[in-house]
Amino acid sequence: MNSRRKLITLDEFTIQETRKFPQATGELSAILRDIGLACKMINKQVLKAGLVDILGKHGATNVQGEEQMKLDVYANETLIAVLQNSSECAGIASEENDEFVCFEDEYSVHSKYVVLFDPLDGSSNIDVNAPIGTIFSIYRRVSELGKPCTAEDFLQEGNKLMAAGYVIYGSSTMMVYATKLSVNGFTLEPSIGEFCLSHPDMKCPEKGKIYSINQGNTSKYSEGMKSFLDYCMESNKEEGRPYSHRYIGSMVADMHRTLIKGGIFMYPADKSNAKGKLRLQYECNPMAFLIEAAGGEASDGTQRILDVQPAELHERCPIYIGSKNLVNKAVAFANEAATVA
Ligand code: AHM
Ligand code: MG
């Protein structure tokens, strides 16, 4: 008897999930399949990044006299082209584009969904062969079907998300995506070119012992943030402190570890950046949706990230995200210091 678990591809999985909802049309599964396809194309280019000295640097001119596309530009254009071709998506907004893009062909205008993405997050890590990723969010549009999508479709609170996730281009390539029901991880099997279910029903450990932040910015942090970092570094045998510090500087990689091992990832506001660095719609909301679906928490320091009403497409948002114990502690430290001050 073969005791091995049956191999389930991303496509098979999303179709099985769709069957749980008799009214579902399969459009959401189709979009996830399209994002998977685009990310496999991006992955292929990412894998060649170390060969730039041999094949020609991105942004430079190759031997045929053609300009080599930069990886983040390639990732952006690939996602847009695949989503536009499929007609399952009414429009996109990307961290790389100033404005959202409507797909106005006769099929796309009838689509219920819009997609937001950061095509290649952490791209400064490419040079050092550290993991990078694509982050995506899928919303049901609020504008009238049959007409082009509007800005309101892209300015919805994170609590309206239908699905969100990321693809990590790491020691293996994985897609992790969440719906309100669950979070599931799929590892790319290179020999068949399919994402296969490898991490079903992922949960973020309730208690974590790893804190992740750019600690080099400490002098610019609030007093509350500084006290929280002191707390993480203090010894306490019962609580297993000092906690370990891990920071890759690539949100997808830091979040992937936080999801699996627990802990907290933070990009707080500081003296020079009143809203931190990371983008609400492209980075914070999708990760907050995913971590909450996995049992964790995500706050901007004063409220749940998913309840922040976006005012503009590229706005930034401070973030404290991960295991419940550490997110609550970090927020408590931040608020306590604010009350004292
Ligand atoms: P990017 O969108 O320009 O790639 O920047 C986002 C990245 C995140 O992946 C990461 O968490 C953060 O920037 C790191 O910033 P810093 O170098 O300031 O610590
Ligand atoms: Mg980014």
PDB file of C-alpha atoms in Angstrom, residues 3 20 175 243:
ATOM      1  CA  SER A   3       1.100   5.487   2.438  1.00  0.00           C
ATOM      2  CA  LYS A  20     -17.656  24.075  -0.830  1.00  0.00           C
ATOM      3  CA  MET A 175       3.079  30.139  -2.580  1.00  0.00           C
ATOM      4  CA  TYR A 243      14.347  36.583  22.691  1.00  0.00           C
TER       5      TYR A 243
END
